[in-house]
Amino acid sequence: MHFEIFHLTRFEYSNSVTESVMELRMQPLSNENQICTSYSLKLSPSARVFEFVDQFGNIVQHFDIPEKHTKLEITTKSFVEVNEPPKLPESLPLESWKQLDEEIEKGDFWEFLLPSQFAHPTQSLTDLQKELNATREKDPLTLLREINSFFKANFAYAPETTEVDSPIDVAIKQRSGVCQDFANIMIALVRGLKIPCRYVSGYLFHRTDDRSHIAQDATHAWVEAYLPTLGWVGFDPTNDLIVGDRHISVAVGRDYNDVPPTKGVFKGNVESQLSVAVRVRQAETDEIESSELHAVKRKGFTVTMKPKVQEAAQQQQ
């Protein structure tokens, strides 16, 4: 499927700020399941933008704005082609646990097995694991399917019940949260079973008959777990879905802390207000051809854009 993604982020300050420094992780990935054919970025006020690839393979754009400003706007537009992942079997042999342990021993998975800032063991997580009976008695794929289904059946999708930096215990105890919370909780559970698991930020395309929990005008988050013979498999605990051709990946990391869409600091004692608008729609054929024709590779380019603010800026909704 082909998609056009429009993403507007606006920071408004109660007074002038200076020396804004910002990192963006907003350009969709190109991997075995999807290709980003075109990406554009506009900033206001304008700034010179530099790119680098972080340790997880995400494209990061960096800029700074030294002069005074009271507003920052970041506008991105992307065209992405997403392919349907290979169909999964219903289950794997029980011997897959042994094969998984052997692959982990030989591979480089340690970052996705160790505890991280938002995905680490707590007493609430231990209690949840017992409630789920999440042990290695079943094959790994069956167990992951059950964990993935648990959240939609037992947790309420409730925006504004958690904060961007809320620990997983908040969502576990109140049995509500947003996709960011459910992804971080599932990652912590799955790593406890010694299955490599990582956080994915991105977008979900809504169909007219869709019953997805997330709003249409928001970013999304899910997880990927590594399984023998299958590789990285995507699970969407918010919607009890196996990740398919409606999920558009932007960045991967250990948890949300590695992949916020915007992250930065500024100088100034002010109050700030954040507003976000997101639109994901299927692209027409002529739009796709135009995007491929004008796709360019950028390094150190100038665009019209607005600086970003505050240390951890946007919450996945």
XYZ file of C-alpha atoms in Angstrom:
317
model
C 0.000 0.000 0.000
C 1.117 3.576 -0.704
C 0.628 6.318 1.861
C 1.063 10.049 2.210
C 1.828 11.223 5.769
C 1.496 14.837 6.849
C 2.786 15.715 10.330
C 2.680 19.206 11.853
C 4.213 19.985 15.260
C 3.857 23.459 16.744
C 5.487 24.829 19.917
C 4.225 28.160 21.211
C 6.012 29.975 24.058
C 4.682 32.523 26.526
C 7.788 34.637 25.898
C 10.846 34.629 23.655
C 13.287 31.724 23.877
C 16.779 31.407 22.407
C 19.384 28.779 21.580
C 16.955 26.003 20.693
C 18.690 22.722 19.875
C 16.526 19.949 18.438
C 16.653 16.371 17.190
C 13.924 14.911 15.000
C 13.110 11.258 14.351
C 10.270 11.753 11.896
C 11.488 10.343 8.568
C 9.954 6.904 7.869
C 12.379 4.008 7.624
C 13.289 2.130 4.474
C 13.670 -1.581 5.197
C 12.584 -4.999 3.960
C 8.888 -4.185 4.493
C 8.639 -0.547 3.424
C 10.324 2.141 1.310
C 10.195 5.869 1.970
C 10.104 7.263 -1.577
C 9.971 10.928 -0.568
C 10.393 13.050 2.560
C 10.333 16.819 3.017
C 10.881 18.954 6.091
C 9.964 22.600 6.649
C 10.955 24.647 9.676
C 9.885 28.047 10.909
C 12.007 29.902 11.830
C 14.451 28.594 9.267
C 17.581 26.667 10.196
C 20.311 24.571 8.639
C 19.519 20.880 9.107
C 22.058 18.088 9.422
C 21.408 14.359 9.276
C 22.972 11.326 10.880
C 22.001 7.705 11.491
C 21.808 6.641 15.131
C 22.891 3.327 16.656
C 19.555 1.689 15.786
C 19.553 2.753 12.127
C 17.082 5.625 12.520
C 17.475 8.801 10.460
C 17.970 11.735 12.847
C 17.778 15.380 11.774
C 19.492 17.954 13.950
C 19.250 21.751 13.947
C 19.687 24.749 16.219
C 18.146 28.238 16.252
C 20.201 30.835 18.156
C 17.953 33.888 17.703
C 14.860 34.818 19.706
C 11.554 33.221 18.743
C 8.128 32.696 20.309
C 6.897 29.888 18.077
C 8.371 26.841 16.361
C 6.688 24.844 13.601
C 7.955 21.550 12.199
C 6.153 20.245 9.137
C 6.978 16.952 7.425
C 5.450 15.234 4.410
C 6.323 11.679 3.435
C 5.371 9.154 0.770
C 5.841 5.538 1.838
C 5.215 2.172 0.193
C 4.441 -0.576 2.712
C 4.320 -4.283 1.847
C 2.345 -6.931 3.686
C 4.758 -8.978 5.857
C 4.900 -12.747 5.276
C 1.982 -14.603 6.847
C 2.828 -16.046 10.249
C 2.219 -19.654 11.246
C -0.258 -20.228 14.056
C 2.532 -21.428 16.319
C 6.141 -22.585 16.468
C 7.549 -25.879 17.773
C 8.383 -25.949 21.483
C 11.972 -26.612 20.425
C 12.038 -23.005 19.163
C 13.043 -21.882 22.667
C 16.308 -23.769 22.384
C 16.904 -22.401 18.876
C 16.147 -18.872 20.095
C 18.625 -19.177 22.971
C 21.302 -20.422 20.571
C 20.706 -17.513 18.163
C 20.859 -15.023 21.023
C 24.142 -16.529 22.186
C 25.643 -15.997 18.727
C 23.945 -12.715 17.780
C 23.994 -9.081 18.918
C 20.703 -8.707 20.770
C 21.845 -7.492 24.178
C 20.365 -3.974 23.847
C 16.912 -5.469 23.304
C 17.194 -7.929 26.193
C 18.416 -5.701 29.014
C 16.138 -3.406 31.066
C 15.828 0.153 29.721
C 14.459 3.448 31.039
C 10.769 2.753 30.426
C 10.889 -1.050 30.122
C 12.308 -2.635 33.243
C 11.168 -5.051 35.972
C 8.919 -3.764 38.779
C 6.693 -5.467 41.343
C 3.621 -4.454 39.335
C 5.145 -6.044 36.239
C 5.883 -9.254 38.156
C 2.266 -9.388 39.327
C 1.068 -8.830 35.759
C 3.334 -11.610 34.495
C 1.797 -14.010 37.048
C -1.703 -12.936 36.004
C -0.805 -13.669 32.400
C 0.975 -16.905 33.339
C 3.689 -15.718 30.955
C 6.186 -18.579 31.093
C 8.054 -20.698 28.577
C 5.583 -23.574 28.872
C 4.044 -22.602 25.498
C 5.880 -21.984 22.241
C 7.197 -18.414 21.837
C 4.829 -17.316 19.045
C 1.709 -18.559 20.855
C 2.856 -16.833 24.039
C 3.467 -13.540 22.221
C 0.030 -13.701 20.604
C -1.554 -14.134 24.052
C 0.401 -11.226 25.556
C -0.509 -9.049 22.572
C -4.226 -9.829 22.993
C -4.190 -9.254 26.746
C -3.965 -5.455 26.581
C -7.040 -4.751 24.463
C -9.111 -7.091 26.619
C -7.879 -5.865 30.012
C -6.629 -2.276 29.588
C -8.582 0.829 28.574
C -7.173 3.058 25.864
C -7.462 6.410 27.631
C -5.465 9.450 26.438
C -4.305 11.908 29.089
C -4.336 9.295 31.866
C -0.537 9.011 31.660
C 2.295 11.422 30.893
C 5.102 11.103 28.359
C 7.513 10.165 31.156
C 5.144 8.031 33.250
C 6.694 4.766 34.475
C 4.951 1.558 33.402
C 3.556 1.059 36.929
C 1.100 3.928 36.384
C -0.615 2.260 33.430
C -0.431 -1.204 35.031
C -2.065 -0.108 38.295
C -4.846 1.945 36.698
C -5.302 -0.496 33.789
C -5.370 2.334 31.279
C -2.998 4.329 29.116
C -1.996 4.894 25.505
C -0.044 2.912 22.937
C 3.288 4.160 24.301
C 2.453 2.630 27.702
C 1.224 -0.690 26.306
C 4.317 -1.032 24.103
C 6.705 -0.344 26.985
C 4.878 -2.821 29.249
C 4.879 -5.552 26.610
C 8.583 -5.003 25.939
C 9.393 -5.429 29.641
C 7.273 -8.611 29.806
C 8.802 -10.125 26.685
C 12.382 -9.356 27.682
C 11.670 -11.081 30.977
C 11.118 -14.238 28.904
C 14.555 -13.721 27.276
C 13.035 -12.819 23.915
C 14.671 -9.784 22.226
C 12.066 -7.024 21.953
C 12.191 -3.436 20.678
C 9.963 -0.364 20.531
C 8.677 0.954 17.178
C 7.261 4.435 16.627
C 5.261 5.312 13.546
C 1.759 5.693 12.157
C -1.297 3.496 11.621
C -3.551 4.004 8.609
C -7.265 3.897 9.514
C -9.814 2.300 7.223
C -13.476 3.328 7.197
C -14.393 0.064 8.962
C -11.431 0.267 11.347
C -11.908 -0.247 15.079
C -8.427 0.805 16.113
C -8.175 2.442 19.507
C -5.815 5.242 18.519
C -7.038 8.525 17.068
C -6.609 9.150 13.359
C -4.667 12.352 14.001
C -1.932 10.824 16.163
C 1.299 8.897 16.013
C 1.373 5.265 17.083
C 3.662 2.749 18.782
C 4.012 -1.033 18.797
C 6.715 -3.655 19.418
C 8.847 -6.090 17.458
C 10.026 -9.379 18.948
C 12.740 -11.582 17.497
C 11.763 -15.205 16.813
C 13.750 -18.073 15.280
C 13.036 -18.720 11.572
C 10.805 -15.609 11.479
C 13.135 -12.749 12.446
C 11.618 -9.526 13.806
C 7.818 -9.831 14.071
C 5.604 -6.824 14.820
C 2.862 -6.913 17.489
C 0.414 -4.059 18.157
C -0.844 -4.553 21.746
C -3.055 -1.454 21.629
C -5.212 -2.945 18.878
C -4.470 -6.676 19.267
C -3.011 -6.791 15.759
C -0.108 -8.493 14.082
C 1.682 -5.619 12.332
C 0.765 -5.474 8.663
C 0.754 -3.156 5.661
C -1.148 -0.392 7.516
C 1.671 0.129 10.037
C 4.274 2.685 8.904
C 7.561 2.491 10.829
C 9.520 5.646 11.632
C 12.075 4.617 14.270
C 13.083 1.695 16.504
C 14.755 1.669 19.906
C 14.899 0.060 23.338
C 11.803 1.988 24.461
C 10.117 5.354 23.924
C 13.112 7.231 25.309
C 15.157 6.322 22.212
C 12.636 7.434 19.587
C 10.583 10.547 20.521
C 9.598 12.430 17.343
C 11.142 15.596 18.788
C 13.736 16.008 21.502
C 15.586 19.153 22.470
C 16.324 22.021 24.818
C 16.120 25.815 24.730
C 17.112 28.776 26.885
C 14.300 30.732 28.512
C 12.010 30.723 31.538
C 8.690 30.326 29.752
C 5.601 28.179 29.511
C 5.134 26.229 26.287
C 2.139 24.781 24.511
C 2.422 21.832 22.139
C -0.049 21.059 19.364
C 0.195 18.232 16.841
C -1.706 17.397 13.659
C -1.230 14.115 11.784
C -2.875 12.903 8.586
C -2.270 9.503 6.985
C -4.014 8.693 3.734
C -3.612 6.389 0.766
C -1.706 8.085 -2.038
C -2.895 8.258 -5.633
C -0.770 6.834 -8.463
C 0.201 10.233 -9.892
C 1.258 11.428 -6.423
C 3.472 8.370 -5.976
C 5.187 8.909 -9.338
C 5.751 12.580 -8.516
C 7.215 11.760 -5.101
C 9.652 9.241 -6.608
C 10.695 11.749 -9.262
C 11.531 14.441 -6.723
C 13.022 12.247 -3.993
C 16.501 13.496 -3.084
C 19.141 12.579 -0.553
C 19.900 15.439 1.787
C 22.907 16.242 3.937
C 23.250 19.654 5.529
C 20.400 21.479 3.814
C 18.415 24.581 4.676
C 14.649 24.541 5.059
C 12.027 26.769 6.567
C 11.251 25.346 9.963
C 10.484 26.124 13.568
C 12.661 25.053 16.483
C 11.706 22.439 18.849
C 11.314 22.682 22.563
C 11.471 20.880 25.861
C 13.345 17.838 26.691
C 10.937 15.082 25.710
C 8.403 16.612 23.507
C 5.618 14.443 22.133
C 3.677 11.604 23.628
C 2.585 8.740 21.418
C -1.204 8.799 21.372
